[in-house]
Amino acid sequence: MIRANDPHLHSWIQISPNSDFPIQNLPFGIFSTPTRDPRVGVAIGDYILDLYAVCQEGLFDLLSLEDPSVFHAETLNPFISLGKPMWREVRERVSELLRNNNAEIRDNHEVMKACLVKCQEATMHLPVKIGNYTDFYSSLEHATNVGLMFRNPESPLLPNWKHLPVGYHGRASSIVASGHPVFRPQGQTKAADTELPIFGPTRELDFELEVAFITGRATDLGSYVMTDEAEDYIFGLVLFNDWSARDIQRWEYVPLGPFLGKSFVSTISPWVVTLDALEPFRVPGPTQEPPVLPYLEYEGYKHLDINLKVYLQPDGEDPALISQSNTRHLYWNMNQQLAHQTSNGCNLEVGDLYASGTISGSEPGSYGSMLELTWQGSKPLTLPNGATRTFLEDGDTVIFKGYAERNGIRVGFGEVRNKILPTL
């Protein structure tokens, strides 16, 4: 067992049992306050531990860390580029400092004041500089639903789907953090009963419920990552909303796939939950039939049990839970995705982001998009206030939450929350 994951650990910081950030989690992010410029922090309960301040107080002096300035940075990239042994060493030391039997911060008021910040006083930022972004299509249920709607109901999956993790390269520059407004995109659309397209705001704005992993290790062009070594390259995971304009996407995607219907914005949660923290929540994946090719074979439990929830909040109303799903529903796992991404020799970079694709379960209440929840708008969704939705409207806020829970320990992601505003 990774020592920092011990379920018997408790912190001297008072933490609610329902908190996403117990001492067994310790996710990394970038925060600032009016008196602190952007820097690396770790979430613990309702507080943030300022890792640069921890360094300045000499509390990291015994680590093999050569340059503490990696924690006084606007992104996590300098820190995560140090590699998995250093990620683990820092997380373990942070865990030690926060344990209820450790007095180094707890019993020194000035040190505590320097190192601890209330979450409500901080502004969170995009955690990494994302150089490259790949979006996969890894949920069998989602792919099947889309095939039933748009292709042959007798054979909804494309011939390649069960042989490789389908994906495409997305736009990294338009990935933003939770809290950023989402402006309704405009583009070309064409109705089925018209001869020519028109240009204007999308009428079919949608969310896609996803998770994404971030790489912390680079590779050389021409090299490969095998499934059994993929986890040495994965720093951690975030919640991911792959916003989509379905009418723009439908008109443009043939023959080269998604473009402007996707690239207008994607949003992520600000805290990166390390793969180590999710170790206790591994589960077996689905049986893959037909058998995959040798480079996609893997051993052990490589899937994760992460509960996911989607809330829709109309302007001036309370949030309404509209979907509950789980990463168990993914057919392809991260190890296979990374092995496939590099199978042609494509190189990885620190800070690359790889999204799962929409995560849907087998029941309508577990679908991960409005496209599926309303079955392409044919079955409007009724909200608690009596309003209906086929797709998202201006003023709506979409909120994703996610957490893994087992044996009384909850390791969560916080949330990704964004409000839709009219076209600029």
XYZ file of C-alpha atoms in Angstrom:
424
model
C 0.000 0.000 0.000
C 1.094 3.551 -0.733
C 1.579 5.032 2.758
C -0.288 8.247 1.974
C -3.364 6.164 1.038
C -3.679 4.476 4.444
C -7.411 4.612 5.326
C -6.534 4.886 9.023
C -4.832 8.275 8.599
C -6.456 11.379 10.056
C -5.479 15.024 9.817
C -5.224 17.679 12.516
C -7.327 19.798 10.151
C -11.045 19.320 10.729
C -12.454 17.705 7.566
C -16.095 16.932 6.821
C -16.841 13.240 6.098
C -18.374 14.382 2.794
C -15.321 16.372 1.726
C -13.693 15.453 -1.574
C -10.309 16.289 -0.085
C -9.424 14.075 2.896
C -5.825 13.344 3.818
C -5.949 10.264 1.556
C -6.436 12.460 -1.533
C -4.072 15.483 -1.589
C -4.655 16.680 -5.169
C -2.417 19.306 -6.753
C -3.507 22.581 -8.333
C -2.566 26.188 -9.042
C -4.078 28.930 -6.874
C -3.622 32.586 -6.073
C -4.935 35.112 -3.539
C -4.749 38.918 -3.398
C -1.443 38.531 -1.515
C -0.038 35.394 -3.193
C 0.757 35.144 -6.883
C -0.070 31.875 -8.713
C 1.645 28.862 -7.160
C 1.252 25.156 -6.427
C -1.091 24.070 -3.682
C -2.579 20.870 -2.294
C -6.239 20.660 -1.272
C -6.988 19.401 2.243
C -10.568 19.751 3.476
C -11.590 23.402 3.135
C -7.968 24.567 2.957
C -5.066 24.763 0.532
C -1.529 23.956 1.620
C 0.825 26.412 -0.101
C 3.758 24.239 -1.195
C 6.021 27.181 -1.957
C 5.471 28.496 1.573
C 6.152 25.001 2.911
C 9.509 25.115 1.111
C 10.296 28.556 2.488
C 9.626 27.308 6.016
C 12.198 24.547 5.492
C 9.657 21.747 5.726
C 10.777 20.167 2.439
C 14.506 20.411 3.234
C 14.936 16.648 3.621
C 13.414 15.867 0.228
C 15.568 15.182 -2.811
C 14.029 18.283 -4.394
C 16.755 20.440 -5.948
C 14.757 23.485 -7.020
C 11.868 24.675 -4.804
C 10.876 27.213 -7.463
C 8.871 24.443 -9.165
C 6.220 25.281 -6.563
C 6.349 29.007 -7.354
C 5.045 28.539 -10.877
C 1.907 29.337 -12.845
C 1.430 25.706 -13.888
C 2.168 22.253 -12.503
C 4.377 21.427 -15.496
C 7.749 22.162 -13.819
C 6.819 19.973 -10.850
C 5.293 17.055 -12.720
C 8.212 16.989 -15.155
C 10.354 15.759 -12.216
C 8.782 12.306 -12.534
C 6.810 9.800 -10.523
C 9.358 9.207 -7.714
C 9.275 12.936 -6.898
C 5.450 13.117 -7.119
C 5.288 10.326 -4.567
C 7.963 11.808 -2.325
C 6.217 15.180 -2.162
C 2.762 13.677 -1.631
C 4.088 11.476 1.178
C 5.787 14.435 2.884
C 2.617 16.530 2.590
C 0.689 13.643 4.126
C 3.169 13.503 7.030
C 2.842 17.238 7.691
C -0.946 17.023 7.800
C -1.285 13.903 9.977
C -2.795 14.404 13.410
C 0.394 13.244 15.164
C 2.639 15.771 13.361
C 3.211 19.117 15.108
C 5.486 20.842 12.549
C 2.687 23.046 11.210
C -0.078 22.273 13.679
C 1.679 23.724 16.735
C 3.352 26.727 15.106
C 0.851 29.520 14.531
C 3.149 31.591 12.301
C 4.030 28.618 10.099
C 0.377 27.648 9.858
C -0.540 31.191 8.859
C 2.146 31.155 6.167
C 1.269 27.746 4.749
C -2.522 27.375 4.969
C -5.068 29.277 2.887
C -8.846 28.956 3.052
C -10.262 27.651 -0.225
C -12.893 30.393 -0.242
C -10.155 33.042 -0.274
C -8.333 31.550 -3.274
C -8.768 31.782 -7.021
C -8.094 28.555 -8.887
C -6.342 28.497 -12.266
C -5.830 26.072 -15.131
C -3.529 23.524 -13.468
C -1.271 22.692 -16.412
C -0.005 24.209 -19.627
C -1.653 21.842 -22.094
C 0.422 21.411 -25.212
C -1.547 18.595 -26.819
C -5.056 17.257 -26.335
C -6.550 13.962 -27.508
C -10.197 13.061 -27.045
C -11.048 9.366 -27.098
C -14.413 7.672 -27.658
C -14.152 4.914 -25.073
C -17.664 4.271 -23.726
C -19.378 1.359 -25.462
C -22.800 2.542 -24.337
C -22.250 6.078 -25.650
C -20.871 4.862 -28.975
C -23.817 2.491 -29.306
C -26.347 5.238 -28.553
C -24.799 7.561 -31.129
C -24.792 4.734 -33.671
C -28.452 3.999 -33.002
C -29.337 7.647 -33.594
C -27.207 8.405 -36.623
C -26.229 5.129 -38.259
C -27.570 1.610 -38.695
C -29.642 0.467 -35.680
C -28.808 -3.110 -36.635
C -25.072 -2.394 -36.437
C -24.535 0.815 -34.433
C -20.770 0.449 -33.909
C -18.311 1.192 -36.675
C -16.180 -1.832 -37.670
C -13.042 -0.516 -35.948
C -14.577 0.394 -32.578
C -13.824 -2.811 -30.648
C -10.359 -3.139 -32.169
C -8.797 0.202 -31.184
C -9.418 3.205 -28.904
C -10.936 5.643 -31.399
C -9.853 9.238 -30.835
C -9.071 12.574 -32.447
C -6.717 15.474 -31.802
C -8.570 18.428 -30.290
C -7.784 22.075 -29.678
C -5.633 22.588 -26.568
C -5.732 26.407 -26.634
C -9.448 26.565 -25.784
C -9.300 24.362 -22.679
C -10.111 26.500 -19.629
C -10.734 25.956 -15.934
C -13.949 25.638 -13.988
C -15.696 28.978 -13.556
C -14.850 30.336 -16.990
C -17.939 31.488 -18.933
C -18.970 29.460 -21.968
C -20.092 31.707 -24.812
C -22.578 30.125 -27.184
C -20.597 29.388 -30.351
C -21.742 30.216 -33.837
C -21.055 28.401 -37.057
C -22.503 26.805 -40.145
C -25.535 24.571 -39.730
C -27.904 22.966 -42.194
C -31.399 21.737 -41.451
C -32.510 18.490 -43.072
C -35.296 20.237 -44.979
C -33.189 23.046 -46.454
C -30.887 23.104 -49.441
C -28.248 25.534 -48.158
C -26.505 26.042 -44.803
C -26.842 29.143 -42.650
C -24.425 30.846 -40.247
C -25.478 31.691 -36.708
C -25.474 30.642 -33.033
C -25.795 26.934 -32.341
C -29.263 25.725 -31.382
C -27.963 22.427 -30.017
C -25.379 23.268 -27.355
C -24.472 20.199 -25.311
C -22.154 18.950 -22.581
C -20.173 15.716 -22.592
C -19.382 14.053 -19.267
C -15.755 12.906 -19.335
C -12.637 12.443 -17.251
C -9.146 13.157 -18.529
C -5.626 12.185 -17.532
C -2.504 14.335 -17.695
C 0.919 13.038 -18.632
C 3.948 14.013 -16.586
C 6.684 12.421 -18.633
C 7.850 13.021 -22.198
C 8.946 10.497 -24.807
C 11.114 10.744 -27.890
C 9.585 10.834 -31.336
C 9.527 7.281 -32.669
C 9.324 5.569 -29.269
C 6.404 3.623 -27.821
C 4.710 3.262 -24.436
C 3.457 -0.218 -23.618
C 0.370 -0.876 -21.499
C 2.427 -2.226 -18.594
C 4.482 0.984 -18.338
C 1.779 3.553 -19.140
C 1.136 4.432 -15.497
C 4.691 5.720 -15.098
C 3.664 8.499 -17.507
C 0.309 9.444 -15.951
C 0.383 12.126 -13.250
C -3.301 12.368 -12.453
C -6.889 12.919 -13.526
C -9.416 15.750 -13.787
C -13.092 16.083 -14.640
C -13.576 17.184 -18.235
C -16.519 18.803 -20.034
C -16.169 18.457 -23.792
C -18.711 21.105 -24.787
C -20.272 20.360 -28.161
C -22.422 22.184 -30.721
C -24.318 19.265 -32.213
C -25.805 21.049 -35.224
C -22.439 22.528 -36.211
C -20.777 19.170 -35.633
C -23.367 17.264 -37.670
C -22.878 19.447 -40.760
C -19.084 19.664 -40.672
C -17.793 16.300 -39.457
C -17.780 14.385 -42.767
C -15.187 13.351 -43.837
C -12.510 14.457 -41.330
C -14.331 14.421 -37.989
C -14.995 17.064 -35.301
C -13.738 20.613 -35.813
C -15.558 23.862 -34.930
C -18.397 22.023 -33.230
C -15.908 21.060 -30.513
C -13.015 23.522 -30.527
C -14.831 26.574 -29.124
C -14.207 25.535 -25.483
C -13.546 22.600 -23.152
C -13.450 22.901 -19.358
C -11.649 20.996 -16.605
C -11.733 20.824 -12.825
C -8.830 22.711 -11.183
C -7.554 19.964 -8.856
C -5.517 17.109 -10.353
C -6.137 13.905 -8.401
C -3.019 11.764 -8.622
C -3.190 8.272 -10.031
C -1.642 7.120 -6.747
C -4.602 8.503 -4.768
C -6.968 6.485 -6.969
C -5.044 3.231 -6.459
C -7.576 1.818 -3.929
C -10.413 2.255 -6.424
C -9.215 0.008 -9.219
C -11.727 -2.438 -10.690
C -11.692 -5.027 -13.464
C -12.680 -3.814 -16.897
C -15.266 -5.307 -19.241
C -14.460 -8.390 -21.273
C -13.097 -7.190 -24.594
C -14.460 -9.260 -27.456
C -13.020 -9.855 -29.956
C -9.615 -10.104 -28.248
C -7.451 -7.038 -28.781
C -4.163 -7.041 -30.663
C -1.053 -7.800 -28.567
C 0.042 -4.161 -28.114
C -3.309 -3.410 -26.415
C -3.281 -6.391 -24.070
C -2.888 -5.669 -20.357
C -2.829 -7.419 -17.003
C -4.450 -6.519 -13.702
C -7.100 -3.992 -12.766
C -6.663 -0.909 -14.958
C -10.162 0.573 -14.763
C -11.347 2.932 -12.013
C -14.554 3.156 -9.988
C -15.332 6.894 -10.027
C -18.889 8.105 -9.470
C -19.874 10.973 -11.751
C -22.816 13.356 -11.457
C -24.181 16.049 -13.760
C -26.294 18.949 -12.515
C -28.151 21.460 -14.668
C -28.896 24.821 -13.048
C -31.181 27.217 -14.942
C -30.534 30.880 -14.231
C -31.935 31.779 -10.808
C -32.829 28.185 -9.910
C -31.283 25.432 -7.795
C -29.102 22.794 -9.487
C -30.998 19.683 -10.620
C -29.313 16.283 -10.832
C -29.884 15.010 -14.384
C -27.375 12.168 -14.769
C -25.270 9.757 -12.718
C -22.593 7.680 -14.390
C -19.318 5.931 -13.569
C -15.932 5.395 -15.185
C -16.604 1.665 -14.881
C -18.548 2.099 -18.130
C -15.387 2.770 -20.134
C -14.496 -0.054 -22.508
C -10.944 1.168 -23.152
C -8.689 2.066 -20.191
C -5.964 4.697 -19.881
C -3.153 2.187 -20.369
C -4.615 1.107 -23.690
C -5.282 4.687 -24.749
C -1.686 5.738 -24.116
C -0.289 2.621 -25.785
C -2.422 3.281 -28.849
C -1.557 7.001 -28.916
C 2.161 6.169 -29.100
C 1.904 3.008 -31.227
C 2.919 4.902 -34.365
C 5.826 6.622 -32.613
C 3.941 9.799 -31.672
C 5.800 11.484 -28.819
C 4.310 12.543 -25.491
C 4.940 15.842 -23.714
C 4.597 16.887 -20.094
C 1.138 18.355 -19.601
C -0.591 16.554 -22.460
C -4.268 15.896 -21.765
C -6.156 12.755 -22.814
C -9.941 12.736 -22.386
C -12.024 9.588 -22.096
C -14.888 10.497 -24.369
C -18.473 10.753 -23.131
C -19.153 8.313 -20.287
C -22.613 6.763 -20.468
C -24.122 3.799 -18.683
C -26.781 1.423 -19.928
C -29.758 3.255 -18.368
C -31.130 6.634 -19.548
C -30.369 8.221 -16.160
C -26.692 7.436 -16.685
C -26.269 9.018 -20.117
C -23.446 11.541 -20.333
C -24.862 14.112 -22.767
C -28.067 15.969 -23.585
C -27.940 14.302 -26.996
C -28.604 10.982 -25.280
C -30.705 12.183 -22.332
C -33.229 13.737 -24.758
C -32.530 11.269 -27.561
C -31.504 13.946 -30.052
C -34.143 16.335 -28.740
C -37.092 13.987 -29.279
C -37.698 13.394 -25.538
C -37.376 16.725 -23.704
C -35.898 16.678 -20.218
C -38.231 18.081 -17.544
C -36.574 19.995 -14.695
C -37.934 20.351 -11.122
C -39.268 23.854 -11.872
C -41.334 22.497 -14.780
C -39.063 23.877 -17.486
C -37.942 21.554 -20.259
C -34.716 21.211 -22.178
C -33.768 19.475 -25.398
C -30.356 21.135 -25.413
C -28.722 23.790 -23.215
C -29.966 27.373 -23.055
C -28.256 30.677 -22.301
C -28.092 31.218 -18.541
C -27.830 27.504 -17.789
C -24.957 26.375 -15.573
C -23.620 22.843 -16.012
C -21.887 21.260 -13.017
C -19.913 18.014 -12.989
C -18.932 16.331 -9.726
C -16.916 13.165 -9.272
C -15.596 11.011 -6.461
C -14.418 7.506 -5.663
C -15.555 5.973 -2.373
C -14.666 2.752 -0.596
C -14.359 1.619 3.030
C -15.424 5.015 4.320
C -12.798 6.931 2.318
C -13.962 9.403 -0.311
C -11.442 10.736 -2.843
C -13.033 13.427 -4.976
C -12.342 15.893 -7.757
C -14.336 18.883 -6.564
C -16.334 20.181 -9.485
C -16.211 21.746 -12.913
C -18.878 24.447 -13.157
C -19.499 26.760 -16.102
C -22.332 29.098 -17.085
C -23.533 29.539 -20.658
C -23.668 33.117 -21.931
C -25.042 34.450 -25.231
C -22.906 34.614 -28.349
C -20.421 37.476 -28.221
